[in-house]
């Protein structure tokens, strides 16, 4: 199956700093990628839809100025958590599906990034 | 009503038994359905997808979809301890690729 690479796997940072997470589709092009967040023992919650060459679409309640998304190429989307605070500590996961596939096609997930803000 | 609902479990079954995982969904989530397995600290991995009413089998796994009852299930035959994980049910809305996930059911297979 298609491979989605996510980096870093885990990061620890001080409160107030910014953290960038990368999501790459290794063997396919993805015009759309999705960013999810998962708190302990909870399900994945969609944060935003990343669109190549245009602005991301954020879900209700997600601050676009805090979670900056850039999708500059067909294989790379980045999520930057700006001025991180302890409540931002979570497991962040990206996903993508090959461009041109129908809406019923499966999504492939990155390995996730565990963010801990001290 | 949540868009995708699952019993959190844990569901405990003995090794070799059939594990039955259930999921219900709302009218908003009606396009396609997926079952993912997630080990602790890892990202979800796809087990099955199902789009039409009826059963779909793949090895030890069978997914069942009943659109009239808004119900989707996953059966795992000959359960193994390595099947112990959280199983996430997910659905998509018409016209959207993003998935909506249930809260997951934790499965424990006892050796």
mmCIF file of C-alpha atoms in Angstrom:
data_model
loop_
_atom_site.group_PDB
_atom_site.id
_atom_site.type_symbol
_atom_site.label_atom_id
_atom_site.label_comp_id
_atom_site.label_asym_id
_atom_site.label_seq_id
_atom_site.Cartn_x
_atom_site.Cartn_y
_atom_site.Cartn_z
ATOM 1 C CA UNK A 1 0.000 0.000 0.000
ATOM 2 C CA UNK A 2 0.876 3.670 -0.246
ATOM 3 C CA UNK A 3 3.341 5.068 2.286
ATOM 4 C CA UNK A 4 2.947 8.248 4.287
ATOM 5 C CA UNK A 5 5.977 9.372 6.258
ATOM 6 C CA UNK A 6 5.622 11.649 9.279
ATOM 7 C CA UNK A 7 8.451 13.333 11.131
ATOM 8 C CA UNK A 8 9.359 13.680 13.935
ATOM 9 C CA UNK A 9 7.921 10.702 15.797
ATOM 10 C CA UNK A 10 8.043 12.525 19.066
ATOM 11 C CA UNK A 11 9.032 15.944 20.281
ATOM 12 C CA UNK A 12 9.365 17.602 23.659
ATOM 13 C CA UNK A 13 9.368 21.366 23.777
ATOM 14 C CA UNK A 14 9.077 24.217 26.220
ATOM 15 C CA UNK A 15 5.879 26.169 26.574
ATOM 16 C CA UNK A 16 5.780 29.121 24.176
ATOM 17 C CA UNK A 17 7.925 27.593 21.470
ATOM 18 C CA UNK A 18 6.780 26.460 18.020
ATOM 19 C CA UNK A 19 6.967 22.956 16.647
ATOM 20 C CA UNK A 20 6.822 21.873 13.010
ATOM 21 C CA UNK A 21 5.588 18.443 11.943
ATOM 22 C CA UNK A 22 6.136 17.146 8.419
ATOM 23 C CA UNK A 23 3.959 14.739 6.480
ATOM 24 C CA UNK A 24 5.187 13.291 3.191
ATOM 25 C CA UNK A 25 3.569 10.944 0.711
ATOM 26 C CA UNK A 26 6.490 8.819 -0.457
ATOM 27 C CA UNK A 27 5.144 6.988 -3.479
ATOM 28 C CA UNK A 28 2.126 8.982 -4.579
ATOM 29 C CA UNK A 29 0.943 12.521 -5.054
ATOM 30 C CA UNK A 30 -1.657 13.925 -2.697
ATOM 31 C CA UNK A 31 -3.499 17.143 -3.428
ATOM 32 C CA UNK A 32 -5.261 16.746 -0.117
ATOM 33 C CA UNK A 33 -3.913 15.674 3.244
ATOM 34 C CA UNK A 34 -5.629 15.588 6.600
ATOM 35 C CA UNK A 35 -4.380 16.403 10.061
ATOM 36 C CA UNK A 36 -5.860 14.651 13.070
ATOM 37 C CA UNK A 37 -5.237 14.982 16.786
ATOM 38 C CA UNK A 38 -5.724 12.271 19.370
ATOM 39 C CA UNK A 39 -5.725 12.774 23.112
ATOM 40 C CA UNK A 40 -5.082 9.782 25.406
ATOM 41 C CA UNK A 41 -7.850 7.191 25.297
ATOM 42 C CA UNK A 42 -9.859 9.303 22.850
ATOM 43 C CA UNK A 43 -10.506 8.985 19.170
ATOM 44 C CA UNK A 44 -8.946 10.803 16.288
ATOM 45 C CA UNK A 45 -10.404 14.246 15.769
ATOM 46 C CA UNK A 46 -10.017 15.952 12.416
ATOM 47 C CA UNK A 47 -8.268 19.285 12.794
ATOM 48 C CA UNK A 48 -7.934 20.488 9.241
ATOM 49 C CA UNK A 49 -7.797 19.573 5.598
ATOM 50 C CA UNK A 50 -4.600 20.593 3.853
ATOM 51 C CA UNK A 51 -4.969 21.556 0.199
ATOM 52 C CA UNK A 52 -1.979 21.789 -2.123
ATOM 53 C CA UNK A 53 -1.476 25.322 -3.333
ATOM 54 C CA UNK A 54 -4.309 26.836 -1.341
ATOM 55 C CA UNK A 55 -5.385 27.589 2.205
ATOM 56 C CA UNK A 56 -6.203 24.812 4.600
ATOM 57 C CA UNK A 57 -9.744 24.221 5.752
ATOM 58 C CA UNK A 58 -10.049 24.080 9.521
ATOM 59 C CA UNK A 59 -12.671 22.244 11.543
ATOM 60 C CA UNK A 60 -14.837 24.157 13.946
ATOM 61 C CA UNK A 61 -13.007 25.039 17.134
ATOM 62 C CA UNK A 62 -9.501 24.667 15.699
ATOM 63 C CA UNK A 63 -7.524 27.922 15.735
ATOM 64 C CA UNK A 64 -6.011 28.513 12.313
ATOM 65 C CA UNK A 65 -3.503 31.038 13.664
ATOM 66 C CA UNK A 66 -2.219 28.544 16.193
ATOM 67 C CA UNK A 67 -2.054 25.508 13.930
ATOM 68 C CA UNK A 68 -0.418 26.696 10.730
ATOM 69 C CA UNK A 69 -0.676 24.354 7.778
ATOM 70 C CA UNK A 70 1.362 24.616 4.607
ATOM 71 C CA UNK A 71 0.917 22.286 1.646
ATOM 72 C CA UNK A 72 3.496 23.603 -0.757
ATOM 73 C CA UNK A 73 3.901 20.531 -2.937
ATOM 74 C CA UNK A 74 1.967 17.437 -3.943
ATOM 75 C CA UNK A 75 3.962 15.304 -1.529
ATOM 76 C CA UNK A 76 4.484 17.488 1.534
ATOM 77 C CA UNK A 77 2.253 19.094 4.123
ATOM 78 C CA UNK A 78 3.493 20.672 7.336
ATOM 79 C CA UNK A 79 1.708 21.485 10.566
ATOM 80 C CA UNK A 80 3.261 24.092 12.832
ATOM 81 C CA UNK A 81 1.997 24.368 16.378
ATOM 82 C CA UNK A 82 2.780 27.954 17.307
ATOM 83 C CA UNK A 83 3.342 29.113 20.885
ATOM 84 C CA UNK A 84 2.704 25.629 22.163
ATOM 85 C CA UNK A 85 1.192 25.144 25.605
ATOM 86 C CA UNK A 86 0.824 22.032 27.753
ATOM 87 C CA UNK A 87 -2.783 21.588 26.625
ATOM 88 C CA UNK A 88 -1.482 21.137 23.068
ATOM 89 C CA UNK A 89 0.281 17.962 24.147
ATOM 90 C CA UNK A 90 -1.252 15.252 22.025
ATOM 91 C CA UNK A 91 -0.673 12.681 19.302
ATOM 92 C CA UNK A 92 -0.821 14.340 15.889
ATOM 93 C CA UNK A 93 -1.415 12.157 12.841
ATOM 94 C CA UNK A 94 -1.530 13.038 9.175
ATOM 95 C CA UNK A 95 -3.227 11.079 6.437
ATOM 96 C CA UNK A 96 -3.504 11.199 2.676
ATOM 97 C CA UNK A 97 -4.886 9.374 -0.304
ATOM 98 C CA UNK A 98 -3.543 9.372 -3.841
ATOM 99 C CA UNK A 99 -4.764 12.215 -6.040
ATOM 100 C CA UNK A 100 -7.404 11.343 -8.555
ATOM 101 C CA UNK A 101 -8.956 8.588 -6.524
ATOM 102 C CA UNK A 102 -12.612 8.642 -5.656
ATOM 103 C CA UNK A 103 -14.000 9.662 -2.321
ATOM 104 C CA UNK A 104 -14.386 6.018 -1.385
ATOM 105 C CA UNK A 105 -10.700 5.304 -1.526
ATOM 106 C CA UNK A 106 -8.916 4.532 1.700
ATOM 107 C CA UNK A 107 -6.705 6.960 3.546
ATOM 108 C CA UNK A 108 -3.138 6.104 4.500
ATOM 109 C CA UNK A 109 -1.833 7.338 7.813
ATOM 110 C CA UNK A 110 1.538 8.609 8.874
ATOM 111 C CA UNK A 111 3.177 7.101 11.941
ATOM 112 C CA UNK A 112 2.108 10.000 14.138
ATOM 113 C CA UNK A 113 3.935 12.579 16.230
ATOM 114 C CA UNK A 114 3.696 12.586 20.003
ATOM 115 C CA UNK A 115 4.030 16.182 21.178
ATOM 116 C CA UNK A 116 4.784 16.909 24.817
ATOM 117 C CA UNK A 117 4.846 20.543 25.899
ATOM 118 C CA UNK A 118 6.489 21.223 29.231
ATOM 119 C CA UNK B 1 -26.056 11.663 18.646
ATOM 120 C CA UNK B 2 -22.388 11.249 17.833
ATOM 121 C CA UNK B 3 -21.665 10.714 14.184
ATOM 122 C CA UNK B 4 -19.919 7.391 14.827
ATOM 123 C CA UNK B 5 -20.474 5.523 18.079
ATOM 124 C CA UNK B 6 -18.681 2.553 19.541
ATOM 125 C CA UNK B 7 -18.668 0.815 22.876
ATOM 126 C CA UNK B 8 -15.329 1.607 24.507
ATOM 127 C CA UNK B 9 -14.955 -1.852 26.009
ATOM 128 C CA UNK B 10 -12.780 -3.536 26.909
ATOM 129 C CA UNK B 11 -14.102 -6.543 25.068
ATOM 130 C CA UNK B 12 -12.384 -9.635 26.375
ATOM 131 C CA UNK B 13 -12.430 -12.912 24.438
ATOM 132 C CA UNK B 14 -10.413 -16.122 24.804
ATOM 133 C CA UNK B 15 -7.861 -17.066 22.206
ATOM 134 C CA UNK B 16 -9.484 -18.834 19.266
ATOM 135 C CA UNK B 17 -12.908 -17.307 19.830
ATOM 136 C CA UNK B 18 -14.812 -14.914 17.588
ATOM 137 C CA UNK B 19 -14.602 -11.256 18.542
ATOM 138 C CA UNK B 20 -17.528 -9.094 17.496
ATOM 139 C CA UNK B 21 -17.073 -5.337 17.322
ATOM 140 C CA UNK B 22 -19.977 -3.024 16.650
ATOM 141 C CA UNK B 23 -20.487 0.524 15.461
ATOM 142 C CA UNK B 24 -23.483 2.735 14.728
ATOM 143 C CA UNK B 25 -23.505 5.921 12.727
ATOM 144 C CA UNK B 26 -25.643 8.966 12.113
ATOM 145 C CA UNK B 27 -27.248 10.199 8.907
ATOM 146 C CA UNK B 28 -24.285 12.512 8.211
ATOM 147 C CA UNK B 29 -21.863 9.639 7.876
ATOM 148 C CA UNK B 30 -23.271 7.509 5.149
ATOM 149 C CA UNK B 31 -20.810 7.092 2.326
ATOM 150 C CA UNK B 32 -18.174 4.502 3.177
ATOM 151 C CA UNK B 33 -17.028 2.695 6.272
ATOM 152 C CA UNK B 34 -13.677 1.530 7.507
ATOM 153 C CA UNK B 35 -12.254 -0.483 10.356
ATOM 154 C CA UNK B 36 -8.816 0.459 11.651
ATOM 155 C CA UNK B 37 -6.672 -1.235 14.265
ATOM 156 C CA UNK B 38 -4.553 0.919 16.536
ATOM 157 C CA UNK B 39 -1.902 -0.282 18.931
ATOM 158 C CA UNK B 40 -0.995 1.960 21.829
ATOM 159 C CA UNK B 41 1.170 4.868 20.727
ATOM 160 C CA UNK B 42 0.905 3.950 17.069
ATOM 161 C CA UNK B 43 -1.120 5.306 14.179
ATOM 162 C CA UNK B 44 -4.156 3.422 12.856
ATOM 163 C CA UNK B 45 -3.742 0.709 10.263
ATOM 164 C CA UNK B 46 -6.545 -0.193 7.884
ATOM 165 C CA UNK B 47 -8.143 -3.601 8.280
ATOM 166 C CA UNK B 48 -11.264 -3.470 6.149
ATOM 167 C CA UNK B 49 -13.354 -1.126 4.086
ATOM 168 C CA UNK B 50 -16.989 -1.664 3.183
ATOM 169 C CA UNK B 51 -19.279 0.391 1.004
ATOM 170 C CA UNK B 52 -22.322 -1.785 0.286
ATOM 171 C CA UNK B 53 -24.873 -3.592 2.391
ATOM 172 C CA UNK B 54 -23.926 -7.125 3.311
ATOM 173 C CA UNK B 55 -20.787 -8.939 4.316
ATOM 174 C CA UNK B 56 -17.229 -8.588 3.147
ATOM 175 C CA UNK B 57 -14.638 -11.157 4.134
ATOM 176 C CA UNK B 58 -10.861 -10.906 4.160
ATOM 177 C CA UNK B 59 -9.011 -13.717 5.868
ATOM 178 C CA UNK B 60 -10.054 -13.892 9.518
ATOM 179 C CA UNK B 61 -11.950 -10.609 9.262
ATOM 180 C CA UNK B 62 -15.537 -10.044 8.157
ATOM 181 C CA UNK B 63 -17.124 -6.617 7.951
ATOM 182 C CA UNK B 64 -20.890 -6.291 7.906
ATOM 183 C CA UNK B 65 -22.860 -3.232 6.860
ATOM 184 C CA UNK B 66 -26.558 -2.609 7.342
ATOM 185 C CA UNK B 67 -27.467 0.824 6.040
ATOM 186 C CA UNK B 68 -31.118 0.546 7.043
ATOM 187 C CA UNK B 69 -30.106 0.085 10.678
ATOM 188 C CA UNK B 70 -27.048 2.375 10.334
ATOM 189 C CA UNK B 71 -24.898 -0.349 11.756
ATOM 190 C CA UNK B 72 -21.502 -1.708 10.832
ATOM 191 C CA UNK B 73 -19.629 -4.520 12.536
ATOM 192 C CA UNK B 74 -16.333 -6.359 12.413
ATOM 193 C CA UNK B 75 -15.955 -10.033 13.214
ATOM 194 C CA UNK B 76 -12.546 -11.482 13.965
ATOM 195 C CA UNK B 77 -12.423 -15.264 13.778
ATOM 196 C CA UNK B 78 -9.831 -17.372 15.588
ATOM 197 C CA UNK B 79 -8.798 -14.398 17.703
ATOM 198 C CA UNK B 80 -5.122 -14.225 18.618
ATOM 199 C CA UNK B 81 -3.399 -12.342 21.458
ATOM 200 C CA UNK B 82 -1.746 -10.213 18.780
ATOM 201 C CA UNK B 83 -5.224 -8.967 17.838
ATOM 202 C CA UNK B 84 -5.388 -7.167 21.191
ATOM 203 C CA UNK B 85 -5.651 -3.500 20.264
ATOM 204 C CA UNK B 86 -8.144 -0.683 19.917
ATOM 205 C CA UNK B 87 -10.406 -0.993 16.910
ATOM 206 C CA UNK B 88 -11.641 2.210 15.352
ATOM 207 C CA UNK B 89 -14.736 2.438 13.221
ATOM 208 C CA UNK B 90 -14.723 5.305 10.720
ATOM 209 C CA UNK B 91 -17.101 6.662 8.143
ATOM 210 C CA UNK B 92 -17.027 9.275 5.463
ATOM 211 C CA UNK B 93 -19.543 11.937 4.560
ATOM 212 C CA UNK B 94 -20.729 12.266 0.961
ATOM 213 C CA UNK B 95 -18.272 14.376 -1.004
ATOM 214 C CA UNK B 96 -15.603 14.373 1.699
ATOM 215 C CA UNK B 97 -12.506 12.238 1.901
ATOM 216 C CA UNK B 98 -11.846 13.018 5.548
ATOM 217 C CA UNK B 99 -13.001 10.293 7.898
ATOM 218 C CA UNK B 100 -15.003 10.620 11.084
ATOM 219 C CA UNK B 101 -13.862 8.204 13.740
ATOM 220 C CA UNK B 102 -15.614 6.534 16.609
ATOM 221 C CA UNK B 103 -13.973 6.504 20.015
ATOM 222 C CA UNK B 104 -12.737 2.949 19.527
ATOM 223 C CA UNK B 105 -13.300 -0.402 21.212
ATOM 224 C CA UNK B 106 -10.458 -1.968 23.127
ATOM 225 C CA UNK B 107 -10.162 -5.692 22.440
ATOM 226 C CA UNK B 108 -8.303 -8.035 24.752
ATOM 227 C CA UNK B 109 -7.638 -11.577 23.578
ATOM 228 C CA UNK B 110 -6.772 -13.790 26.509
ATOM 229 C CA UNK B 111 -4.174 -16.561 25.846
#
